[in-house]
Amino acid sequence: MINVVLCGSGGKMGGFVAEALRDDKEMQIIAGVDKFNNSQSFPVFKSFNEINIPCDLIIDFSNPVLLDDMLSFALNKKIPLVIATTGYSKNQIEQINNASLEIPIFFTFNMSLGVNLICSLAKKAASILGDGFDVEIVEKHHNQKIDAPSGTAIMLANSVNEVFGDTKAYEYDRHSKRQKRSKNEIGIHSVRGGTIVGEHDVIFAGHDEVVTISHSAYSKEVFAVGAVKAAKFLYGKKAGLYDMNCIMSFE
């Protein structure tokens, strides 16, 4: 049995992960880390420094401010880490990359297999359609989401941009610019409202035709299921940085 520490156990996503693992025969949650919540069927610690229970793996659905303590704990104990939190800065992503030299880390901006599939499809479309099509990305989320654009939108943009040698600039807002759209850009637009779980469209707009690749999530459960799948994949792996492409290739 793989013993898991769930970081962000008191949040909504923590609840979905706990539910996904409730009857699992390979993994179990033996502790949580959450500053504000203790009402769980397992012990919940306010910080990683307080954990006094041996564990095999960490699943993280929390907040970027916890990254330093979490990485320190994982590196010290040599524990594999599944990171599903979004909103990290470039410096924090570099920290994650550096830590992966010593421990196995699974890190992606979105734990949904479907989202990672459309990343691959968008990349393939960009390689076929080329510069003859303008690329615009629209992401929609609930009105409680703090970061914008979403990490998934950035992931999609990065996938497309990779095809062009990372030469495209990201244009996040055009209201202050009165000029024609540049060919050397990828537009990224955010919508916030209601209880939208997550919708992403990658639009390739060419001359007299438009190709749109879309994904809609109707429940946050899909992200929890993806995180559990990632954890099972990661356990026993050597140090390195892994993502959903590894799982899709593995399957």
Coordinates of N, CA and C in Angstrom, one line a residue:
M1 N 0.8 -1.2 0.0 CA 0.0 0.0 0.0 C 0.9 1.3 0.0
I2 N 0.6 2.2 -0.9 CA 1.3 3.5 -1.0 C 0.7 4.5 0.0
N3 N 1.4 5.0 0.9 CA 0.9 5.9 1.9 C 1.1 7.4 1.4
V4 N 0.0 8.1 1.3 CA 0.1 9.4 0.6 C -0.2 10.5 1.7
V5 N 0.6 11.6 1.5 CA 0.3 12.9 2.2 C -0.4 13.8 1.2
L6 N -1.6 14.3 1.6 CA -2.4 15.1 0.7 C -2.2 16.6 1.1
C7 N -1.5 17.4 0.3 CA -1.3 18.8 0.7 C -2.5 19.6 0.1
G8 N -3.2 20.4 0.9 CA -4.4 21.1 0.5 C -5.6 20.2 0.8
S9 N -5.5 19.4 1.8 CA -6.6 18.4 2.1 C -7.9 19.0 2.4
G10 N -7.9 20.3 2.9 CA -9.2 20.9 3.3 C -9.9 21.6 2.1
G11 N -9.2 21.7 1.0 CA -9.8 22.4 -0.2 C -10.7 21.5 -0.9
K12 N -11.4 22.1 -1.9 CA -12.4 21.3 -2.8 C -11.7 20.2 -3.5
M13 N -10.5 20.5 -4.1 CA -9.8 19.5 -4.8 C -9.3 18.4 -3.9
G14 N -8.9 18.8 -2.7 CA -8.4 17.8 -1.7 C -9.5 16.8 -1.4
G15 N -10.8 17.4 -1.3 CA -11.9 16.5 -1.0 C -12.1 15.5 -2.2
F16 N -11.9 15.9 -3.4 CA -12.1 15.0 -4.6 C -11.0 14.0 -4.6
V17 N -9.8 14.4 -4.2 CA -8.7 13.4 -4.2 C -9.0 12.3 -3.1
A18 N -9.4 12.8 -1.9 CA -9.7 11.9 -0.8 C -10.8 10.9 -1.2
E19 N -11.8 11.4 -1.9 CA -12.9 10.5 -2.4 C -12.4 9.5 -3.4
A20 N -11.5 10.0 -4.3 CA -11.0 9.1 -5.3 C -10.2 8.0 -4.7
L21 N -9.6 8.2 -3.6 CA -8.7 7.2 -2.9 C -9.4 6.4 -1.8
R22 N -10.7 6.8 -1.6 CA -11.3 6.2 -0.4 C -11.4 4.6 -0.5
D23 N -11.6 4.1 -1.6 CA -11.7 2.6 -1.7 C -10.6 2.0 -2.6
D24 N -9.5 2.8 -2.8 CA -8.5 2.4 -3.6 C -7.7 1.2 -3.0
K25 N -7.3 0.2 -3.7 CA -6.6 -0.9 -3.2 C -5.0 -0.8 -3.2
E26 N -4.6 0.3 -3.9 CA -3.1 0.5 -4.0 C -2.6 1.7 -3.2
M27 N -3.4 2.7 -2.9 CA -3.0 3.9 -2.2 C -4.0 4.3 -1.1
Q28 N -3.5 4.9 -0.1 CA -4.3 5.5 1.0 C -3.7 6.8 1.5
I29 N -4.6 7.7 1.9 CA -4.1 8.9 2.5 C -3.9 8.7 4.0
I30 N -2.7 8.9 4.4 CA -2.4 8.7 5.9 C -2.2 10.0 6.6
A31 N -2.2 11.2 5.9 CA -2.1 12.5 6.5 C -2.4 13.6 5.5
G32 N -2.8 14.7 6.0 CA -3.0 15.9 5.2 C -2.2 17.0 5.7
V33 N -2.0 18.0 4.8 CA -1.4 19.3 5.2 C -2.4 20.4 4.8
D34 N -2.9 21.1 5.8 CA -3.8 22.2 5.5 C -3.9 23.1 6.8
K35 N -3.7 24.4 6.5 CA -3.6 25.4 7.6 C -5.0 25.6 8.3
F36 N -6.1 25.4 7.6 CA -7.4 25.9 8.1 C -8.4 24.7 8.3
N37 N -8.0 23.5 8.1 CA -9.0 22.4 8.2 C -8.5 21.2 8.9
N38 N -9.2 20.7 9.8 CA -8.8 19.5 10.5 C -9.9 18.4 10.5
S39 N -11.0 18.7 9.9 CA -12.1 17.7 9.9 C -12.0 16.7 8.8
Q40 N -11.1 15.7 9.0 CA -10.9 14.7 8.0 C -10.8 13.3 8.7
S41 N -10.9 12.2 8.0 CA -10.8 10.9 8.6 C -9.3 10.5 8.8
F42 N -8.4 11.4 8.5 CA -7.0 11.2 8.7 C -6.4 12.4 9.4
P43 N -5.2 12.3 10.1 CA -4.7 13.5 10.7 C -4.3 14.6 9.8
V44 N -4.5 15.8 10.1 CA -4.2 16.9 9.3 C -3.2 17.9 10.0
F45 N -2.1 18.1 9.4 CA -1.1 19.0 10.0 C -1.1 20.4 9.4
K46 N -0.8 21.4 10.2 CA -0.8 22.7 9.7 C 0.4 23.1 8.8
S47 N 1.5 22.3 8.9 CA 2.7 22.5 8.1 C 3.4 21.2 7.9
F48 N 4.3 21.1 7.0 CA 5.1 19.9 6.7 C 6.0 19.6 7.9
N49 N 6.5 20.7 8.6 CA 7.4 20.5 9.7 C 6.7 19.7 10.8
E50 N 5.4 19.6 10.9 CA 4.7 18.9 12.0 C 4.5 17.4 11.7
I51 N 4.7 17.0 10.4 CA 4.4 15.6 10.0 C 5.3 14.7 10.7
N52 N 4.8 13.7 11.4 CA 5.6 12.7 12.2 C 5.2 11.3 11.8
I53 N 4.6 11.2 10.6 CA 4.2 9.9 10.1 C 4.9 9.5 8.8
P54 N 5.5 8.3 8.7 CA 6.2 8.0 7.5 C 5.3 8.0 6.3
C55 N 5.7 8.5 5.2 CA 4.9 8.5 4.0 C 5.7 8.1 2.8
D56 N 5.0 7.8 1.7 CA 5.7 7.3 0.5 C 5.6 8.3 -0.7
L57 N 4.6 9.2 -0.6 CA 4.4 10.1 -1.8 C 3.5 11.3 -1.3
I58 N 3.7 12.4 -2.0 CA 2.8 13.6 -1.7 C 2.0 13.9 -3.0
I59 N 0.7 14.2 -2.8 CA -0.1 14.8 -3.8 C -0.5 16.2 -3.4
D60 N -0.2 17.2 -4.2 CA -0.4 18.6 -3.9 C -1.5 19.3 -4.7
F61 N -2.5 19.7 -4.0 CA -3.6 20.6 -4.6 C -3.7 21.7 -3.6
S62 N -2.8 22.6 -3.6 CA -2.8 23.7 -2.5 C -2.6 25.1 -3.1
N63 N -1.5 25.7 -2.7 CA -1.3 27.1 -3.0 C 0.2 27.3 -3.3
P64 N 0.6 28.1 -4.2 CA 2.0 28.3 -4.5 C 2.8 28.7 -3.3
V65 N 2.2 29.4 -2.3 CA 3.0 29.8 -1.2 C 3.6 28.7 -0.3
L66 N 3.0 27.5 -0.5 CA 3.5 26.3 0.2 C 4.7 25.6 -0.4
L67 N 5.1 26.1 -1.6 CA 6.1 25.3 -2.4 C 7.4 25.1 -1.7
D68 N 7.9 26.2 -1.1 CA 9.2 26.1 -0.4 C 9.2 25.0 0.7
D69 N 8.3 25.0 1.6 CA 8.2 24.0 2.6 C 8.0 22.6 2.1
M70 N 7.1 22.5 1.1 CA 6.8 21.2 0.5 C 8.1 20.6 -0.2
L71 N 8.8 21.4 -1.0 CA 10.0 20.9 -1.6 C 11.1 20.5 -0.6
S72 N 11.2 21.4 0.4 CA 12.2 21.1 1.4 C 11.9 19.7 2.1
F73 N 10.7 19.5 2.5 CA 10.3 18.2 3.1 C 10.5 17.1 2.2
A74 N 10.1 17.2 0.9 CA 10.2 16.1 -0.1 C 11.7 15.8 -0.4
L75 N 12.5 16.8 -0.5 CA 13.9 16.6 -0.8 C 14.6 16.0 0.4
N76 N 14.2 16.4 1.6 CA 14.9 15.9 2.8 C 14.5 14.4 3.0
K77 N 13.3 14.1 2.7 CA 12.8 12.7 2.9 C 12.9 11.8 1.7
K78 N 13.3 12.4 0.6 CA 13.4 11.8 -0.7 C 12.1 11.1 -1.1
I79 N 11.0 12.0 -1.1 CA 9.7 11.5 -1.3 C 9.2 12.0 -2.7
P80 N 8.6 11.1 -3.5 CA 8.1 11.5 -4.8 C 6.9 12.5 -4.6
L81 N 6.8 13.4 -5.6 CA 5.8 14.5 -5.4 C 5.0 14.7 -6.7
V82 N 3.7 14.7 -6.5 CA 2.8 15.1 -7.6 C 2.2 16.5 -7.4
I83 N 2.6 17.4 -8.2 CA 2.2 18.8 -8.1 C 1.1 19.1 -9.0
A84 N -0.1 19.4 -8.5 CA -1.2 19.8 -9.3 C -1.7 21.2 -9.1
T85 N -1.0 22.0 -8.3 CA -1.3 23.4 -8.0 C -0.9 24.2 -9.2
T86 N -1.6 25.3 -9.5 CA -1.3 26.2 -10.6 C -1.0 27.6 -10.0
G87 N -0.6 28.5 -10.9 CA -0.3 29.9 -10.5 C 1.1 30.1 -10.1
Y88 N 2.0 29.2 -10.4 CA 3.5 29.3 -10.0 C 4.2 30.4 -10.9
S89 N 5.1 31.1 -10.3 CA 5.9 32.1 -11.0 C 7.0 31.3 -11.7
K90 N 7.7 32.0 -12.6 CA 8.8 31.4 -13.3 C 9.9 30.9 -12.4
N91 N 10.2 31.7 -11.3 CA 11.2 31.3 -10.4 C 10.8 30.0 -9.6
Q92 N 9.5 29.9 -9.3 CA 9.0 28.7 -8.6 C 9.1 27.5 -9.6
I93 N 8.8 27.7 -10.8 CA 8.9 26.6 -11.8 C 10.3 26.1 -11.9
E94 N 11.2 27.1 -11.8 CA 12.7 26.7 -11.9 C 13.0 25.9 -10.6
Q95 N 12.4 26.3 -9.5 CA 12.7 25.5 -8.2 C 12.2 24.1 -8.4
I96 N 11.1 23.9 -9.0 CA 10.5 22.5 -9.2 C 11.4 21.8 -10.2
N97 N 11.9 22.4 -11.2 CA 12.8 21.7 -12.1 C 14.1 21.3 -11.5
N98 N 14.6 22.2 -10.6 CA 15.9 21.9 -9.9 C 15.7 20.7 -8.9
A99 N 14.5 20.7 -8.2 CA 14.2 19.6 -7.3 C 14.1 18.3 -8.0
S100 N 13.6 18.3 -9.2 CA 13.4 17.1 -9.9 C 14.8 16.4 -10.3
L101 N 15.9 17.1 -10.1 CA 17.2 16.4 -10.3 C 17.5 15.5 -9.2
E102 N 16.8 15.6 -8.0 CA 17.1 14.8 -6.9 C 15.9 13.8 -6.5
I103 N 14.7 14.2 -6.9 CA 13.5 13.3 -6.6 C 12.6 13.3 -7.8
P104 N 11.8 12.2 -7.9 CA 10.8 12.2 -9.0 C 9.7 13.2 -8.7
I105 N 9.4 14.0 -9.7 CA 8.3 15.0 -9.6 C 7.4 14.9 -10.8
F106 N 6.1 14.8 -10.6 CA 5.1 14.9 -11.6 C 4.5 16.3 -11.6
F107 N 4.7 17.0 -12.6 CA 4.2 18.4 -12.6 C 3.6 18.8 -14.0
T108 N 2.3 19.2 -13.9 CA 1.6 19.6 -15.1 C 0.6 20.7 -14.7
F109 N 0.3 21.6 -15.6 CA -0.7 22.7 -15.4 C -2.1 22.1 -15.3
N110 N -2.3 20.9 -15.8 CA -3.7 20.4 -15.8 C -3.6 18.8 -15.7
M111 N -4.3 18.3 -14.7 CA -4.3 16.8 -14.5 C -5.3 16.0 -15.4
S112 N -6.0 16.7 -16.2 CA -7.0 16.0 -17.1 C -6.3 15.4 -18.3
L113 N -6.6 14.1 -18.5 CA -6.0 13.4 -19.7 C -6.5 14.1 -21.0
G114 N -7.8 14.5 -20.9 CA -8.4 15.2 -22.1 C -7.7 16.5 -22.5
V115 N -7.4 17.3 -21.5 CA -6.7 18.6 -21.7 C -5.3 18.3 -22.3
N116 N -4.6 17.3 -21.7 CA -3.3 17.0 -22.3 C -3.4 16.4 -23.7
L117 N -4.5 15.8 -24.0 CA -4.7 15.3 -25.4 C -4.8 16.5 -26.3
I118 N -5.6 17.5 -25.9 CA -5.8 18.6 -26.9 C -4.5 19.4 -27.0
C119 N -3.6 19.4 -26.0 CA -2.3 20.0 -26.1 C -1.6 19.4 -27.3
S120 N -1.6 18.0 -27.3 CA -0.9 17.3 -28.4 C -1.6 17.6 -29.7
L121 N -2.9 17.7 -29.7 CA -3.7 18.0 -31.0 C -3.4 19.4 -31.5
A122 N -3.3 20.3 -30.5 CA -3.0 21.7 -30.9 C -1.6 21.9 -31.5
K123 N -0.7 21.1 -30.9 CA 0.7 21.1 -31.4 C 0.7 20.6 -32.8
K124 N 0.0 19.5 -33.0 CA 0.0 18.9 -34.4 C -0.7 19.8 -35.4
A125 N -1.8 20.5 -35.0 CA -2.5 21.4 -35.9 C -1.6 22.6 -36.2
A126 N -0.8 23.1 -35.3 CA 0.1 24.2 -35.5 C 1.2 23.8 -36.5
S127 N 1.6 22.6 -36.4 CA 2.7 22.1 -37.3 C 2.2 21.9 -38.8
I128 N 0.9 21.6 -38.9 CA 0.3 21.4 -40.2 C -0.2 22.8 -40.8
L129 N -0.8 23.6 -40.0 CA -1.4 24.8 -40.5 C -0.4 26.0 -40.6
G130 N 0.6 25.9 -39.8 CA 1.7 26.9 -39.9 C 1.3 28.3 -39.7
D131 N 2.1 29.3 -40.3 CA 1.9 30.7 -40.1 C 0.7 31.2 -40.8
G132 N 0.0 30.4 -41.6 CA -1.1 30.9 -42.4 C -2.4 31.0 -41.5
F133 N -2.3 30.6 -40.2 CA -3.4 30.7 -39.3 C -3.0 31.4 -38.1
D134 N -3.9 32.4 -37.7 CA -3.7 33.1 -36.4 C -4.2 32.1 -35.3
V135 N -3.5 32.2 -34.1 CA -3.8 31.3 -33.0 C -4.4 32.2 -31.8
E136 N -5.6 31.9 -31.4 CA -6.2 32.5 -30.2 C -6.6 31.4 -29.2
I137 N -6.4 31.7 -28.0 CA -6.8 30.7 -26.9 C -7.8 31.4 -26.0
V138 N -8.9 30.8 -25.7 CA -9.9 31.3 -24.8 C -10.1 30.3 -23.7
E139 N -10.0 30.8 -22.5 CA -10.2 29.9 -21.3 C -11.3 30.5 -20.4
K140 N -12.2 29.7 -19.9 CA -13.3 30.1 -19.1 C -13.3 29.3 -17.7
H141 N -13.4 30.0 -16.6 CA -13.4 29.4 -15.3 C -14.4 30.1 -14.4
H142 N -14.7 29.5 -13.3 CA -15.6 30.0 -12.3 C -15.1 31.3 -11.7
N143 N -16.0 32.0 -11.1 CA -15.7 33.4 -10.6 C -14.9 33.4 -9.3
Q144 N -14.5 32.2 -8.8 CA -13.6 32.2 -7.6 C -12.2 31.9 -8.0
K145 N -11.9 31.7 -9.2 CA -10.5 31.4 -9.6 C -9.7 32.7 -9.6
I146 N -8.5 32.6 -8.9 CA -7.7 33.7 -8.7 C -6.8 34.1 -9.8
D147 N -6.0 33.1 -10.4 CA -5.0 33.4 -11.4 C -5.7 33.5 -12.8
A148 N -5.1 34.4 -13.6 CA -5.6 34.5 -15.0 C -4.4 35.0 -15.8
P149 N -4.1 34.5 -17.0 CA -4.9 33.3 -17.5 C -4.6 32.1 -16.8
S150 N -5.3 31.0 -17.1 CA -5.2 29.8 -16.4 C -3.8 29.1 -16.8
G151 N -3.3 28.3 -15.9 CA -2.1 27.5 -16.2 C -2.3 26.7 -17.5
T152 N -3.5 26.2 -17.6 CA -3.8 25.3 -18.8 C -3.7 26.1 -20.1
A153 N -4.2 27.4 -20.1 CA -4.1 28.2 -21.3 C -2.6 28.5 -21.6
I154 N -1.8 28.7 -20.6 CA -0.4 28.9 -20.9 C 0.3 27.6 -21.4
M155 N -0.2 26.5 -20.9 CA 0.3 25.2 -21.3 C 0.0 25.0 -22.8
L156 N -1.2 25.3 -23.2 CA -1.7 25.2 -24.6 C -0.9 26.1 -25.5
A157 N -0.7 27.4 -25.0 CA 0.1 28.3 -25.8 C 1.5 27.9 -26.0
N158 N 2.1 27.3 -24.9 CA 3.5 26.8 -25.0 C 3.6 25.7 -26.0
S159 N 2.6 24.8 -26.0 CA 2.6 23.7 -26.9 C 2.6 24.2 -28.4
V160 N 1.8 25.1 -28.7 CA 1.7 25.7 -30.0 C 3.0 26.5 -30.3
N161 N 3.5 27.2 -29.4 CA 4.7 28.1 -29.6 C 5.9 27.3 -29.8
E162 N 5.9 26.1 -29.2 CA 7.1 25.2 -29.4 C 7.3 24.8 -30.9
V163 N 6.2 24.7 -31.6 CA 6.2 24.4 -33.0 C 6.9 25.5 -33.8
F164 N 6.8 26.8 -33.3 CA 7.4 27.9 -34.0 C 8.7 28.3 -33.4
G165 N 9.3 27.4 -32.7 CA 10.6 27.7 -32.1 C 10.5 28.8 -31.0
D166 N 9.4 28.8 -30.3 CA 9.1 29.8 -29.2 C 9.4 31.2 -29.6
T167 N 9.0 31.5 -30.8 CA 9.2 32.9 -31.4 C 7.9 33.8 -31.2
K168 N 6.8 33.1 -30.9 CA 5.5 33.9 -30.8 C 5.4 34.6 -29.4
A169 N 4.9 35.9 -29.5 CA 4.7 36.6 -28.3 C 3.3 36.4 -27.8
Y170 N 3.1 36.4 -26.5 CA 1.7 36.2 -25.9 C 1.1 37.5 -25.7
E171 N -0.1 37.7 -26.3 CA -0.9 39.0 -26.1 C -2.1 38.7 -25.2
Y172 N -2.1 39.2 -24.0 CA -3.1 38.9 -23.0 C -4.3 39.9 -23.1
D173 N -4.1 41.1 -23.6 CA -5.2 42.0 -23.5 C -5.0 43.1 -24.6
R174 N -6.0 43.3 -25.4 CA -5.8 44.2 -26.5 C -6.6 45.6 -26.4
H175 N -7.3 45.7 -25.3 CA -8.1 46.9 -25.1 C -7.3 48.2 -25.2
S176 N -6.1 48.2 -24.8 CA -5.2 49.4 -24.8 C -4.5 49.6 -26.1
K177 N -4.6 48.7 -27.0 CA -3.9 48.8 -28.3 C -4.8 49.0 -29.4
R178 N -4.6 50.0 -30.2 CA -5.4 50.3 -31.4 C -4.6 50.0 -32.6
Q179 N -4.4 48.8 -32.9 CA -3.6 48.4 -34.1 C -4.0 47.0 -34.6
K180 N -3.6 46.7 -35.8 CA -3.9 45.4 -36.3 C -3.2 44.3 -35.6
R181 N -3.8 43.1 -35.6 CA -3.2 42.0 -34.9 C -1.9 41.6 -35.6
S182 N -0.8 41.4 -34.8 CA 0.5 40.9 -35.4 C 0.4 39.5 -35.7
K183 N 1.1 39.1 -36.7 CA 1.2 37.7 -37.1 C 2.1 36.9 -36.1
N184 N 2.9 37.6 -35.4 CA 3.9 37.0 -34.5 C 3.3 37.0 -33.0
E185 N 2.1 36.6 -32.9 CA 1.5 36.5 -31.5 C 0.5 35.4 -31.4
I186 N 0.3 35.0 -30.1 CA -0.8 34.1 -29.7 C -1.6 34.9 -28.7
G187 N -2.9 35.0 -29.0 CA -3.8 35.7 -28.1 C -4.3 34.8 -27.1
I188 N -4.3 35.3 -25.8 CA -4.8 34.5 -24.7 C -5.9 35.3 -24.0
H189 N -7.1 34.8 -23.8 CA -8.2 35.5 -23.2 C -8.8 34.7 -22.1
S190 N -9.2 35.4 -21.0 CA -9.8 34.8 -19.8 C -11.2 35.3 -19.6
V191 N -12.1 34.3 -19.2 CA -13.5 34.6 -18.9 C -13.7 34.0 -17.5
R192 N -14.3 34.8 -16.6 CA -14.6 34.4 -15.2 C -16.1 34.6 -14.9
G193 N -16.7 33.5 -14.5 CA -18.1 33.6 -14.2 C -18.8 32.4 -13.7
G194 N -19.7 32.5 -12.8 CA -20.6 31.4 -12.3 C -19.7 30.3 -11.7
T195 N -20.1 29.1 -12.1 CA -19.5 27.9 -11.6 C -18.8 27.1 -12.7
I196 N -18.3 27.7 -13.7 CA -17.7 27.1 -14.8 C -16.4 26.3 -14.3
V197 N -16.4 25.0 -14.5 CA -15.3 24.2 -14.0 C -14.0 24.5 -14.8
G198 N -14.1 24.5 -16.1 CA -13.0 24.8 -17.0 C -13.3 24.5 -18.4
E199 N -13.1 25.5 -19.2 CA -13.3 25.3 -20.7 C -12.2 26.0 -21.4
H200 N -11.6 25.3 -22.4 CA -10.5 25.8 -23.2 C -10.7 25.6 -24.7
D201 N -10.5 26.7 -25.4 CA -10.6 26.6 -26.9 C -9.3 27.1 -27.5
V202 N -8.8 26.3 -28.4 CA -7.6 26.8 -29.2 C -8.1 27.0 -30.6
I203 N -8.1 28.3 -31.0 CA -8.7 28.7 -32.3 C -7.6 28.9 -33.3
F204 N -7.7 28.3 -34.4 CA -6.8 28.5 -35.6 C -7.6 29.2 -36.6
A205 N -7.4 30.5 -36.8 CA -8.2 31.3 -37.8 C -7.4 31.6 -39.0
G206 N -7.8 31.0 -40.1 CA -7.1 31.2 -41.4 C -8.0 32.0 -42.4
H207 N -7.6 32.0 -43.6 CA -8.4 32.7 -44.7 C -9.6 31.8 -45.0
D208 N -10.8 32.3 -44.6 CA -12.0 31.7 -45.0 C -12.3 30.4 -44.3
E209 N -11.5 30.0 -43.2 CA -11.8 28.8 -42.5 C -11.2 28.9 -41.1
V210 N -11.9 28.3 -40.1 CA -11.5 28.3 -38.7 C -11.5 26.9 -38.2
V211 N -10.4 26.5 -37.5 CA -10.3 25.2 -36.9 C -10.2 25.5 -35.4
T212 N -11.1 24.8 -34.6 CA -11.2 25.0 -33.2 C -11.0 23.7 -32.4
I213 N -10.1 23.6 -31.5 CA -9.9 22.4 -30.7 C -10.4 22.8 -29.3
S214 N -11.3 22.0 -28.7 CA -12.0 22.4 -27.5 C -11.9 21.3 -26.4
H215 N -12.0 21.7 -25.2 CA -12.1 20.8 -24.1 C -13.0 21.4 -23.0
S216 N -13.9 20.7 -22.4 CA -14.8 21.2 -21.3 C -14.7 20.2 -20.2
A217 N -14.5 20.6 -19.0 CA -14.6 19.8 -17.8 C -15.9 20.1 -17.1
Y218 N -16.6 19.1 -16.7 CA -17.9 19.3 -16.1 C -17.9 19.0 -14.6
S219 N -16.8 18.5 -14.1 CA -16.6 18.3 -12.7 C -15.1 18.3 -12.4
K220 N -14.7 18.8 -11.2 CA -13.3 18.8 -10.8 C -12.8 17.4 -10.5
E221 N -13.8 16.4 -10.5 CA -13.4 15.0 -10.2 C -12.4 14.5 -11.2
V222 N -12.4 15.0 -12.5 CA -11.5 14.6 -13.5 C -10.1 14.9 -13.2
F223 N -9.9 16.0 -12.5 CA -8.5 16.4 -12.1 C -8.0 15.5 -11.0
A224 N -8.9 15.2 -10.0 CA -8.5 14.3 -8.9 C -8.1 12.9 -9.5
V225 N -8.9 12.4 -10.4 CA -8.7 11.1 -11.0 C -7.3 11.1 -11.7
G226 N -7.1 12.2 -12.4 CA -5.8 12.3 -13.1 C -4.6 12.4 -12.2
A227 N -4.8 13.0 -11.0 CA -3.7 13.1 -10.0 C -3.4 11.8 -9.4
V228 N -4.4 11.0 -9.1 CA -4.2 9.7 -8.6 C -3.5 8.8 -9.6
K229 N -3.9 8.9 -10.9 CA -3.3 8.2 -12.0 C -1.8 8.5 -12.1
A230 N -1.5 9.8 -11.9 CA -0.2 10.3 -12.0 C 0.7 9.8 -10.8
A231 N 0.1 9.7 -9.6 CA 0.8 9.2 -8.4 C 1.1 7.8 -8.6
K232 N 0.2 7.0 -9.1 CA 0.5 5.6 -9.3 C 1.6 5.4 -10.4
F233 N 1.6 6.2 -11.4 CA 2.7 6.2 -12.4 C 4.0 6.6 -11.8
L234 N 4.0 7.6 -11.0 CA 5.3 8.2 -10.5 C 6.0 7.3 -9.4
Y235 N 5.2 6.6 -8.6 CA 5.8 5.8 -7.5 C 6.7 4.8 -8.1
G236 N 8.0 4.8 -7.5 CA 9.0 3.9 -7.9 C 9.9 4.4 -9.0
K237 N 9.5 5.5 -9.6 CA 10.3 6.1 -10.7 C 11.6 6.7 -10.1
K238 N 12.6 6.9 -11.0 CA 13.9 7.5 -10.6 C 13.7 9.0 -10.6
A239 N 14.6 9.8 -10.1 CA 14.5 11.3 -10.1 C 14.3 11.8 -11.5
G240 N 13.5 12.8 -11.6 CA 13.3 13.4 -12.9 C 12.0 14.1 -12.9
L241 N 11.7 14.8 -14.0 CA 10.5 15.6 -14.2 C 9.5 14.9 -15.1
Y242 N 8.3 14.6 -14.7 CA 7.4 13.8 -15.4 C 6.1 14.6 -15.6
D243 N 5.3 14.3 -16.7 CA 4.1 15.0 -16.9 C 3.1 14.0 -17.6
M244 N 1.9 14.5 -18.0 CA 0.9 13.7 -18.6 C 1.3 13.0 -19.9
N245 N 2.3 13.6 -20.6 CA 2.8 13.0 -21.8 C 3.4 11.7 -21.5
C246 N 4.0 11.6 -20.4 CA 4.7 10.3 -20.0 C 3.6 9.2 -19.8
I247 N 2.5 9.6 -19.2 CA 1.4 8.6 -19.0 C 0.8 8.2 -20.3
M248 N 0.5 9.2 -21.2 CA -0.1 8.9 -22.4 C 0.8 8.0 -23.3
S249 N 2.2 8.3 -23.2 CA 3.1 7.4 -23.9 C 3.2 6.1 -23.3
F250 N 3.1 6.0 -22.0 CA 3.2 4.8 -21.2 C 2.1 3.8 -21.6
E251 N 0.9 4.4 -21.8 CA -0.3 3.6 -22.1 C -0.3 3.2 -23.5

